[in-house]
PDB file of N, CA and C in Angstrom:
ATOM      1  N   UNK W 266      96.408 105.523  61.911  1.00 46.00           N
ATOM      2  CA  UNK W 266      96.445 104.385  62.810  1.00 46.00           C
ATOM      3  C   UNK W 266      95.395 103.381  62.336  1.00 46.00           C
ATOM      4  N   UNK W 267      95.482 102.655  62.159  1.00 53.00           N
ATOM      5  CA  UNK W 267      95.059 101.127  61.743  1.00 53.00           C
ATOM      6  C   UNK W 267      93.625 100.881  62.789  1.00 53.00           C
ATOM      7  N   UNK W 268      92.297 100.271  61.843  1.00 57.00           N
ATOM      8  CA  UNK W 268      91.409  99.584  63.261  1.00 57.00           C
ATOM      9  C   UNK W 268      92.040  99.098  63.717  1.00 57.00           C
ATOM     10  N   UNK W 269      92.969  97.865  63.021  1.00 59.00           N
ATOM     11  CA  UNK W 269      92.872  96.715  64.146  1.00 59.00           C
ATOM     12  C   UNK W 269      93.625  97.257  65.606  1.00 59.00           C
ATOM     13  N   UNK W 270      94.659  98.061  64.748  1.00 57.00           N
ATOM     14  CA  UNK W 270      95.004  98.439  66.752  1.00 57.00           C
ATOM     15  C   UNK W 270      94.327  99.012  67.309  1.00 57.00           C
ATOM     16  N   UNK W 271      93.342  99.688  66.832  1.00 58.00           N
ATOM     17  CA  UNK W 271      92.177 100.185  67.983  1.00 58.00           C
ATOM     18  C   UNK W 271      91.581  99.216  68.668  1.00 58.00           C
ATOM     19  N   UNK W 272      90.707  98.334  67.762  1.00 58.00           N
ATOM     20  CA  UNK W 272      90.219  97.498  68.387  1.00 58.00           C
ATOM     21  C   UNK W 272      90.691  96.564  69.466  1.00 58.00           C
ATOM     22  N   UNK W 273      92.177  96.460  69.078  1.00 60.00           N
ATOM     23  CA  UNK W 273      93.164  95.655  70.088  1.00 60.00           C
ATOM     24  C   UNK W 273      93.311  96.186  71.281  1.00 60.00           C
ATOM     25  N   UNK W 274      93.301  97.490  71.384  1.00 57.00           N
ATOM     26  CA  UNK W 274      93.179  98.692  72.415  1.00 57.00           C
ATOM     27  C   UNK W 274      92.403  98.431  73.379  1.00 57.00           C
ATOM     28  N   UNK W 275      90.620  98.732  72.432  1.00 54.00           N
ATOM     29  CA  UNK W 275      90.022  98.605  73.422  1.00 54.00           C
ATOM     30  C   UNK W 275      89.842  97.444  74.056  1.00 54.00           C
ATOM     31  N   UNK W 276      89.882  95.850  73.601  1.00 55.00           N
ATOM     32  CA  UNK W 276      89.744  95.209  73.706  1.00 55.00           C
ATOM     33  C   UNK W 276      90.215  94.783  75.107  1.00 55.00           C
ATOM     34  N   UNK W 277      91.686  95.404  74.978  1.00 55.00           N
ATOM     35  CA  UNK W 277      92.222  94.738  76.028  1.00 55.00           C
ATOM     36  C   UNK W 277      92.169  95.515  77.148  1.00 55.00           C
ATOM     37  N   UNK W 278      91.534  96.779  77.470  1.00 54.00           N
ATOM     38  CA  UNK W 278      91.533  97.903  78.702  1.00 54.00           C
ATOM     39  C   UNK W 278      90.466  99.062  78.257  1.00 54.00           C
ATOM     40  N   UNK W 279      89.333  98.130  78.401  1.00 60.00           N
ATOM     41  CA  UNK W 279      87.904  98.903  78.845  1.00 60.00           C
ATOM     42  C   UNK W 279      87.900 100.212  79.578  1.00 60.00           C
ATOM     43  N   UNK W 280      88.375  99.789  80.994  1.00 65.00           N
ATOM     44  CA  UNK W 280      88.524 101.122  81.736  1.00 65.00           C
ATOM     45  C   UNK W 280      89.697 102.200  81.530  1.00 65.00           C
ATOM     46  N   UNK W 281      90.261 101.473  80.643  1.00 67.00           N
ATOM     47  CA  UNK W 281      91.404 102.870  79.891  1.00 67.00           C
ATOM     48  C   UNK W 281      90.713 103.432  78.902  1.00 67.00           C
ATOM     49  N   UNK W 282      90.039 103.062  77.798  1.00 71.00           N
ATOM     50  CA  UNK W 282      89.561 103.884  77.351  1.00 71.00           C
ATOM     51  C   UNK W 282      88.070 104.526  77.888  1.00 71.00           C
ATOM     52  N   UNK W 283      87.396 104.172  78.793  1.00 74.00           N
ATOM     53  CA  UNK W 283      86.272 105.091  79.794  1.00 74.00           C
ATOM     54  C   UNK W 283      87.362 106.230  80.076  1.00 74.00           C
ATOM     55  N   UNK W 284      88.633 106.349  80.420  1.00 75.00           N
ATOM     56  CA  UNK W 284      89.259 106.878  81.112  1.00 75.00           C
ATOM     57  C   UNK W 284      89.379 108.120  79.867  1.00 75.00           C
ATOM     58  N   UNK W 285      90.078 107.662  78.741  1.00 75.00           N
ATOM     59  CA  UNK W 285      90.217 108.954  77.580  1.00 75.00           C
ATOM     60  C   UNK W 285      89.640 108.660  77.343  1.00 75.00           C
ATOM     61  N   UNK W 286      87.767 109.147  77.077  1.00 81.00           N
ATOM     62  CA  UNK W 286      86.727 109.912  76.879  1.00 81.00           C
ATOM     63  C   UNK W 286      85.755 110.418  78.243  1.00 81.00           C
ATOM     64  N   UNK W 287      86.535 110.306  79.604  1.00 83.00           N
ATOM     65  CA  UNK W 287      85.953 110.976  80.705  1.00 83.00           C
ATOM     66  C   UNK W 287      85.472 112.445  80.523  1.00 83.00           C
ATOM     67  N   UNK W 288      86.465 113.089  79.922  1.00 88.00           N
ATOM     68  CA  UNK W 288      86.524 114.487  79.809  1.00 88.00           C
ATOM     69  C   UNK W 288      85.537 114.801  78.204  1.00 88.00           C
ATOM     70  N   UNK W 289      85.528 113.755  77.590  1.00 88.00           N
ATOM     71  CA  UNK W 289      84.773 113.867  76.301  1.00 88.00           C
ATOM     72  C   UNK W 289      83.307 114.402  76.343  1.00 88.00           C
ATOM     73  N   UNK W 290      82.961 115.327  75.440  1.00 92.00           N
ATOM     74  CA  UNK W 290      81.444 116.172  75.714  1.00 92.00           C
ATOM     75  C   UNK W 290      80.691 114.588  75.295  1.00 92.00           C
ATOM     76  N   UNK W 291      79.466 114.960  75.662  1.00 94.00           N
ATOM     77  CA  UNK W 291      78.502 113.699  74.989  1.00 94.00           C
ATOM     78  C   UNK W 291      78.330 113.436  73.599  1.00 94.00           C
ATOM     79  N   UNK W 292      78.328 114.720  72.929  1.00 95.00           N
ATOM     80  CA  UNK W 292      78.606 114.253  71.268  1.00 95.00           C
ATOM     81  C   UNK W 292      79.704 114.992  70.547  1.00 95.00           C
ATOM     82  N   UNK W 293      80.400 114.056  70.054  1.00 94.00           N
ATOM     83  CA  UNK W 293      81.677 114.520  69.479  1.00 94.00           C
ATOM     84  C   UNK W 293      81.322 114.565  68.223  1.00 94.00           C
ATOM     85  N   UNK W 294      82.688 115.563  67.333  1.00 95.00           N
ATOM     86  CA  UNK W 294      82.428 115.752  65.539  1.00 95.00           C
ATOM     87  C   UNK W 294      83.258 114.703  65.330  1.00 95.00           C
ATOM     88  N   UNK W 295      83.541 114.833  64.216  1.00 95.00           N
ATOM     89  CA  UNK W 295      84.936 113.932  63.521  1.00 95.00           C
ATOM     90  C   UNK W 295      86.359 114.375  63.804  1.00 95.00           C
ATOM     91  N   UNK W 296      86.187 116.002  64.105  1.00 95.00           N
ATOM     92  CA  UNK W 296      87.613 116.474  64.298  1.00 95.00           C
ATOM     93  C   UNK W 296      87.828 115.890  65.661  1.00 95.00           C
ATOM     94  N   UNK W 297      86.895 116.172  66.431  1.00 93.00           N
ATOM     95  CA  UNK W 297      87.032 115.864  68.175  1.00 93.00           C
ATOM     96  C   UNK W 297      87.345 114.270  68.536  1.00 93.00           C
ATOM     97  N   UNK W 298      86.536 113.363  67.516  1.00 91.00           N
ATOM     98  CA  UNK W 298      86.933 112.216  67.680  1.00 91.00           C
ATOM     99  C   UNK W 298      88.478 111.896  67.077  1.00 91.00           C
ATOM    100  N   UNK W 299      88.252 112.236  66.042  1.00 91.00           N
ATOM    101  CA  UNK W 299      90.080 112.502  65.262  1.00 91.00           C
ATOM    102  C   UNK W 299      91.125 112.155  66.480  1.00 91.00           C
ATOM    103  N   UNK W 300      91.145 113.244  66.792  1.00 89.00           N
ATOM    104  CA  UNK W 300      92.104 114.091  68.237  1.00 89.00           C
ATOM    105  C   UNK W 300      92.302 113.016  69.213  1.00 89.00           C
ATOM    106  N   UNK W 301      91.026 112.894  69.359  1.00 86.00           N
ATOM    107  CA  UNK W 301      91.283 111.593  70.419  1.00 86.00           C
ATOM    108  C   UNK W 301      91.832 110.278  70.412  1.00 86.00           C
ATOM    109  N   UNK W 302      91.001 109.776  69.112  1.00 84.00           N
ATOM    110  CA  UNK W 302      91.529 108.440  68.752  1.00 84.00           C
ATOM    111  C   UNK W 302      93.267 108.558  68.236  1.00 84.00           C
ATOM    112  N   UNK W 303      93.595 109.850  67.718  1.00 85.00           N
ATOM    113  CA  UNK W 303      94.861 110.060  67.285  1.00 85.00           C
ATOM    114  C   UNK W 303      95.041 109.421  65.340  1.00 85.00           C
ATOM    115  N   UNK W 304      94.093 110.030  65.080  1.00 89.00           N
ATOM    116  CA  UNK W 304      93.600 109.446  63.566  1.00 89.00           C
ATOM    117  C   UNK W 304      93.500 110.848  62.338  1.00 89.00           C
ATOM    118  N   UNK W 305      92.867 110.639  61.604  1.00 94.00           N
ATOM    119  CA  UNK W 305      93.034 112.011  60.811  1.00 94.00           C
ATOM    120  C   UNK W 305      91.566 111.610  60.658  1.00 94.00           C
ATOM    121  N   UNK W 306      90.982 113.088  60.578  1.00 95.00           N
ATOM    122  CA  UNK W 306      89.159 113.207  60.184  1.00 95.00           C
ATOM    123  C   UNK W 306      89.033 112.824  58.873  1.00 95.00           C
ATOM    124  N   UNK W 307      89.461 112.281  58.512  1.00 96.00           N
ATOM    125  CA  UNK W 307      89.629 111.628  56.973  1.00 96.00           C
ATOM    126  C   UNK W 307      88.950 110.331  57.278  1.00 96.00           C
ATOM    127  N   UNK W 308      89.771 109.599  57.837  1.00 94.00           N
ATOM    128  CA  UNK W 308      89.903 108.304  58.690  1.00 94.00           C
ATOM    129  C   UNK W 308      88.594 108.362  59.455  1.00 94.00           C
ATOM    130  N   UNK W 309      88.589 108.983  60.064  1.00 94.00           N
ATOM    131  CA  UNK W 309      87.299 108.837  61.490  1.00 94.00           C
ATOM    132  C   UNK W 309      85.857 108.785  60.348  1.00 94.00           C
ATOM    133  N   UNK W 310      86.345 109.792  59.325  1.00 94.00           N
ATOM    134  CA  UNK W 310      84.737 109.523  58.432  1.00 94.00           C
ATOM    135  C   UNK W 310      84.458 108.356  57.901  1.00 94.00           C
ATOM    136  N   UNK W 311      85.741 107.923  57.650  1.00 94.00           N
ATOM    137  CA  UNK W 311      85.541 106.457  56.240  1.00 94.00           C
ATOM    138  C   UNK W 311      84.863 105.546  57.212  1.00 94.00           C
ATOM    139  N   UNK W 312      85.456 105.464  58.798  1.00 92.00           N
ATOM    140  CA  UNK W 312      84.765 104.632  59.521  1.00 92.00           C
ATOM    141  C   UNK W 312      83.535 104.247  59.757  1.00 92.00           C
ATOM    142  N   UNK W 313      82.960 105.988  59.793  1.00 94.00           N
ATOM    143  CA  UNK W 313      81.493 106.390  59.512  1.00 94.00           C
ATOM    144  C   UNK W 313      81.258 105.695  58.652  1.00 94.00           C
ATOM    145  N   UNK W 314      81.457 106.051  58.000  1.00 93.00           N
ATOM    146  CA  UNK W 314      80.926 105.920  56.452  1.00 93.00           C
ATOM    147  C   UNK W 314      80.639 104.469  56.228  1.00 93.00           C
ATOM    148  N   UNK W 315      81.578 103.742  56.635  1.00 92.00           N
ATOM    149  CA  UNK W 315      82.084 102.129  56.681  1.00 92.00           C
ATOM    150  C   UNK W 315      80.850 101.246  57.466  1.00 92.00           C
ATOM    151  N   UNK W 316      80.633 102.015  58.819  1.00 89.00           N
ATOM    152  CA  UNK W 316      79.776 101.514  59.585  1.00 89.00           C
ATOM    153  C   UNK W 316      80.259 100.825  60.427  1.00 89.00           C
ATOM    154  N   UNK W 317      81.893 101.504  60.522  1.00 87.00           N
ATOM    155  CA  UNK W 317      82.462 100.915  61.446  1.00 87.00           C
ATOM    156  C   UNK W 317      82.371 101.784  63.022  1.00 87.00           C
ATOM    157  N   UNK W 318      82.391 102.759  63.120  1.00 90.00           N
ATOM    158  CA  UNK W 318      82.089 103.552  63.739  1.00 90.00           C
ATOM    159  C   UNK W 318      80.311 104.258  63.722  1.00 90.00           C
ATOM    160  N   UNK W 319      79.456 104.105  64.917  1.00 91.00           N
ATOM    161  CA  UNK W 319      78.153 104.276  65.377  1.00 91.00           C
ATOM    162  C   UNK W 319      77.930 106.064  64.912  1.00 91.00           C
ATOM    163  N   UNK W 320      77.613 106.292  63.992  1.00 94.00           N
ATOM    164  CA  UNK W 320      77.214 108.060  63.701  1.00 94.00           C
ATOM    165  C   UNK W 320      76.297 108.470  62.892  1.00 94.00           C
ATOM    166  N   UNK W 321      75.938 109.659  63.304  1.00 94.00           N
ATOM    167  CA  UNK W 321      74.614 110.270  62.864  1.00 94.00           C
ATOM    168  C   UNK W 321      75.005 111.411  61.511  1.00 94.00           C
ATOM    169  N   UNK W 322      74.579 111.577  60.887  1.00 93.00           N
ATOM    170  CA  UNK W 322      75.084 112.635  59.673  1.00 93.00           C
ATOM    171  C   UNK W 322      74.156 113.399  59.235  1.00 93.00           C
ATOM    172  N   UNK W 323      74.288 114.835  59.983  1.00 93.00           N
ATOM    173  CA  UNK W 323      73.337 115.681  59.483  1.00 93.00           C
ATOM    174  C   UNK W 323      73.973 117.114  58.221  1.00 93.00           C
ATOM    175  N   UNK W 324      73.298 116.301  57.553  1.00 93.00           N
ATOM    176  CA  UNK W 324      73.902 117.215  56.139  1.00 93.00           C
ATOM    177  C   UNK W 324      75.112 117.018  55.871  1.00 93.00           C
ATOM    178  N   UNK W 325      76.468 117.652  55.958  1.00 91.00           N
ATOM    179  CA  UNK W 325      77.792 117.010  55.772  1.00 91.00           C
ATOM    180  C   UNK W 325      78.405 116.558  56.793  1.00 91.00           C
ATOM    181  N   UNK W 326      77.988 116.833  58.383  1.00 93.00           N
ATOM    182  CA  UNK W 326      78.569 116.436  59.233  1.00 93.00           C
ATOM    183  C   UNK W 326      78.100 115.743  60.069  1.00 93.00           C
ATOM    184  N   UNK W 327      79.279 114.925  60.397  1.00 94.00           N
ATOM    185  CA  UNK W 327      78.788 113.560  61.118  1.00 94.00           C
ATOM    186  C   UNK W 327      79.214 114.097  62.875  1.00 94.00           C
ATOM    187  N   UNK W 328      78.242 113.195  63.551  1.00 94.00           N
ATOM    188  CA  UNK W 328      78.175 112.769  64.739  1.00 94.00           C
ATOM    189  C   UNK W 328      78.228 111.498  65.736  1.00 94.00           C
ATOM    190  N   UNK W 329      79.271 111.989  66.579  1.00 94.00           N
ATOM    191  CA  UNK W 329      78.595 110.429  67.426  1.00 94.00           C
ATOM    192  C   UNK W 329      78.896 110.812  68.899  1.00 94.00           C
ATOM    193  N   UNK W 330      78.112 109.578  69.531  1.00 94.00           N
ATOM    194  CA  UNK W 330      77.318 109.913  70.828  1.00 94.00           C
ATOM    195  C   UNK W 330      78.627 109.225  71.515  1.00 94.00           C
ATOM    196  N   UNK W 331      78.977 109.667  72.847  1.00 92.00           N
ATOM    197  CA  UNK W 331      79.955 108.841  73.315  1.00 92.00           C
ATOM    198  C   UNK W 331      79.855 107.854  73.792  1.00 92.00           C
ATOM    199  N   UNK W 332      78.209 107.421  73.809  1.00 91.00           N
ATOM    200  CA  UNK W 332      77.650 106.637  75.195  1.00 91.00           C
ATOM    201  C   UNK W 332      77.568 105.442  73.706  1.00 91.00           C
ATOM    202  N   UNK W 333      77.263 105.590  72.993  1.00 91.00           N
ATOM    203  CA  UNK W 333      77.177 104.965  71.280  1.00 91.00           C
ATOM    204  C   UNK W 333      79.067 104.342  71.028  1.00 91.00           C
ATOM    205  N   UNK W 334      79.904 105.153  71.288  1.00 89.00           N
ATOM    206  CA  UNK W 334      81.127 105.098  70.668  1.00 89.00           C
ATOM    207  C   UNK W 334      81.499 103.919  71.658  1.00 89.00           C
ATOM    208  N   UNK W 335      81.464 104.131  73.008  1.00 86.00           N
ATOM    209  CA  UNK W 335      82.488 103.188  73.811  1.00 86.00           C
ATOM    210  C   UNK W 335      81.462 102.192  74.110  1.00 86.00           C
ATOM    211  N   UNK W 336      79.914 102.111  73.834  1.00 85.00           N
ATOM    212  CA  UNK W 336      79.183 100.861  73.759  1.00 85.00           C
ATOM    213  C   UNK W 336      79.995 100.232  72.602  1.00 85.00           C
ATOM    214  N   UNK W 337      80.261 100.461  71.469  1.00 83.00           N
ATOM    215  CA  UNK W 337      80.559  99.964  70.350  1.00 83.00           C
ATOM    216  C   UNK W 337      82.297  99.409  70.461  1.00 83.00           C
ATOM    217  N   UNK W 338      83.184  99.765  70.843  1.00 78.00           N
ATOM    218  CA  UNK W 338      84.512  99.489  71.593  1.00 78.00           C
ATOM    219  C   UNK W 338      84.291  97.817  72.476  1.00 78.00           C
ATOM    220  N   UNK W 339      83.300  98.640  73.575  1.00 75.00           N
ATOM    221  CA  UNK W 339      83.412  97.474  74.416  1.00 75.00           C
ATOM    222  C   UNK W 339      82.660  96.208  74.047  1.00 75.00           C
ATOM    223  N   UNK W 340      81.852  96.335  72.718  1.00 76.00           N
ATOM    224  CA  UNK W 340      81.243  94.940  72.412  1.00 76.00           C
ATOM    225  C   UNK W 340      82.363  94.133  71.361  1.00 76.00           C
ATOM    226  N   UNK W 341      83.248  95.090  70.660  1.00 69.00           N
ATOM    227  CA  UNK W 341      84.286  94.767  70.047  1.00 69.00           C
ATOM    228  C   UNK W 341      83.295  94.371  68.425  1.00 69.00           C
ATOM    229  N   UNK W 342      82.363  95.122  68.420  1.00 48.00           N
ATOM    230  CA  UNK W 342      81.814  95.075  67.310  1.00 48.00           C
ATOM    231  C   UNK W 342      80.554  96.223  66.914  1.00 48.00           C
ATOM    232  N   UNK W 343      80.446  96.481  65.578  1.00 44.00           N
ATOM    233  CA  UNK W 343      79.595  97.043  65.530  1.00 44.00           C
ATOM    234  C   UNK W 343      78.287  96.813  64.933  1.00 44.00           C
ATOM    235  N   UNK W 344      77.323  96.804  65.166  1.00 51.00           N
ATOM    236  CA  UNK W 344      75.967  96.759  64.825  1.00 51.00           C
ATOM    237  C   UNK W 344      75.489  97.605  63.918  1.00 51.00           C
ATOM    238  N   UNK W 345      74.904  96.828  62.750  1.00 49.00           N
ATOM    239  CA  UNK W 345      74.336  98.030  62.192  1.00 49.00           C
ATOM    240  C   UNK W 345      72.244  97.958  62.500  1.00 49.00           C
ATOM    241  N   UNK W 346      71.904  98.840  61.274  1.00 47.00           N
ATOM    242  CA  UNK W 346      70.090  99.002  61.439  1.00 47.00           C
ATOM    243  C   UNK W 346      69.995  97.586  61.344  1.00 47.00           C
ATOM    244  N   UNK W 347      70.509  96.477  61.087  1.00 51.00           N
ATOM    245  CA  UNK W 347      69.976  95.469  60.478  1.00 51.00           C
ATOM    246  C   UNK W 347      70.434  94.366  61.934  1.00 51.00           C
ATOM    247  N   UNK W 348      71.185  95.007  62.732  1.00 50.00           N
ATOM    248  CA  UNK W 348      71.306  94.395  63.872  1.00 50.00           C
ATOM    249  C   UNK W 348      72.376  93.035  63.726  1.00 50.00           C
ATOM    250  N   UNK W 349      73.037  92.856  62.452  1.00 50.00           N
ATOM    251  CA  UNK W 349      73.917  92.086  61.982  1.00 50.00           C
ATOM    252  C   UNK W 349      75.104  92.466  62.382  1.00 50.00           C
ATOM    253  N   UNK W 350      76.317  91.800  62.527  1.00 46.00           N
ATOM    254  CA  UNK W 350      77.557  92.489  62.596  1.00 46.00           C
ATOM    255  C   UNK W 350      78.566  93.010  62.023  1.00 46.00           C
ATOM    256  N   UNK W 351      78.899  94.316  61.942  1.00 45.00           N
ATOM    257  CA  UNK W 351      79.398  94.670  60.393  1.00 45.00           C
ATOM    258  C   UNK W 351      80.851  94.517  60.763  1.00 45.00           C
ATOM    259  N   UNK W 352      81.692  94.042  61.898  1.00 43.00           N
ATOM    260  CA  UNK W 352      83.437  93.866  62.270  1.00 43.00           C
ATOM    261  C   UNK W 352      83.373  92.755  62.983  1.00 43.00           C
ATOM    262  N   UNK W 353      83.571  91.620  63.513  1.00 43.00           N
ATOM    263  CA  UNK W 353      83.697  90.315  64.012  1.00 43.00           C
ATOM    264  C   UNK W 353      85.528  90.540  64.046  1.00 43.00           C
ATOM    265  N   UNK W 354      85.673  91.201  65.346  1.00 41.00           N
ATOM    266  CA  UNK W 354      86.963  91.060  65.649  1.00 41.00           C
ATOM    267  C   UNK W 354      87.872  89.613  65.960  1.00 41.00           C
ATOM    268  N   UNK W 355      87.147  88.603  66.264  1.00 42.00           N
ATOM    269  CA  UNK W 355      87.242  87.048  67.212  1.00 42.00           C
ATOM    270  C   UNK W 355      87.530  86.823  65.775  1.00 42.00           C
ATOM    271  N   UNK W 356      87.496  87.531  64.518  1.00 42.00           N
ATOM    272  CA  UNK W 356      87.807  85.987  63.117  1.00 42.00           C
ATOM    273  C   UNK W 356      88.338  87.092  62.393  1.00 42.00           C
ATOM    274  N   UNK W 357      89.050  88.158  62.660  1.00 44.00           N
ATOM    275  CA  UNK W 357      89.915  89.244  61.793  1.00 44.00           C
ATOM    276  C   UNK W 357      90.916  88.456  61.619  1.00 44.00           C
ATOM    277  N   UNK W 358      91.839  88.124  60.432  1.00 44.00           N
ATOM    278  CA  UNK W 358      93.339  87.468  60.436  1.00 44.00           C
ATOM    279  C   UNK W 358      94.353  88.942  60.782  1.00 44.00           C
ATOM    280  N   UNK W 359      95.228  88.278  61.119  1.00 46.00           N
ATOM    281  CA  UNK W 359      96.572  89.129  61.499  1.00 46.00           C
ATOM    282  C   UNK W 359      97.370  89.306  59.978  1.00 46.00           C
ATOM    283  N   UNK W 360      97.503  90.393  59.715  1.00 44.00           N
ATOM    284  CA  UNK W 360      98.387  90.710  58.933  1.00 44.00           C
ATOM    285  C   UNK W 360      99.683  90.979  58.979  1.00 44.00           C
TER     286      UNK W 360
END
C-alpha cells in the first residue's frame, strides 16, 4: 500500500485512525505495525529507515511508540532530529 494513501487516510479521519490503534500496545515492532497499517514489514522498515515513519532501532529491530506514530499521522508530517520536515504532504503531486 502506497504512503500517499496512508497519508490521505489519516488526513482525512483522525478519530478513525485513534480508533485502529485503541487496542494497540504502546510500542509496536514492524510486524505489529505491518498488520495494522496492512503493509508488509519490508515496507514499514523502509519507512523507518526513510524517516518517514518516527522509530527507535535497537540493534536490528525497530520500534515505535504509538503516542510517536499517530502524533506523526495527525501532523501529516514527519519531523526529523533536525526538526525540519522530511514529507510536506500540502505540496506531494498526484500521480
Amino acid at each position: 500500500m502506497a504512503r500517499k494513501y496512508w497519508i490521505e487516510v489519516v488526513m482525512a479521519d483522525h478519530e478513525g485512525l485513534e480508533a485502529a490503534f485503541a487496542n494497540a500496545p504502546d510500542i509496536l515492532t514492524t510486524p505489529e505495525l505491518a498488520e495494522r497499517l496492512n503493509m508488509t514489514v519490508q515496507g514499514v522498515q523502509k519507512w523507518l529507515k526513510d524517516g518517514v515513519l518516527p522509530g527507535y532501532k535497537v540493534g536490528r529491530t525497530w520500534f515505535v511508540t504509538k503516542h510517536d506514530l499517530l502524533a506523526t499521522f495527525q501532523a501529516g508530517a514527519n519531523r526529523g532530529a533536525s526538526g525540519e520536515v522530511a514529507v510536506d504532504v500540502s505540496e506531494e503531486s498526484e500521480s
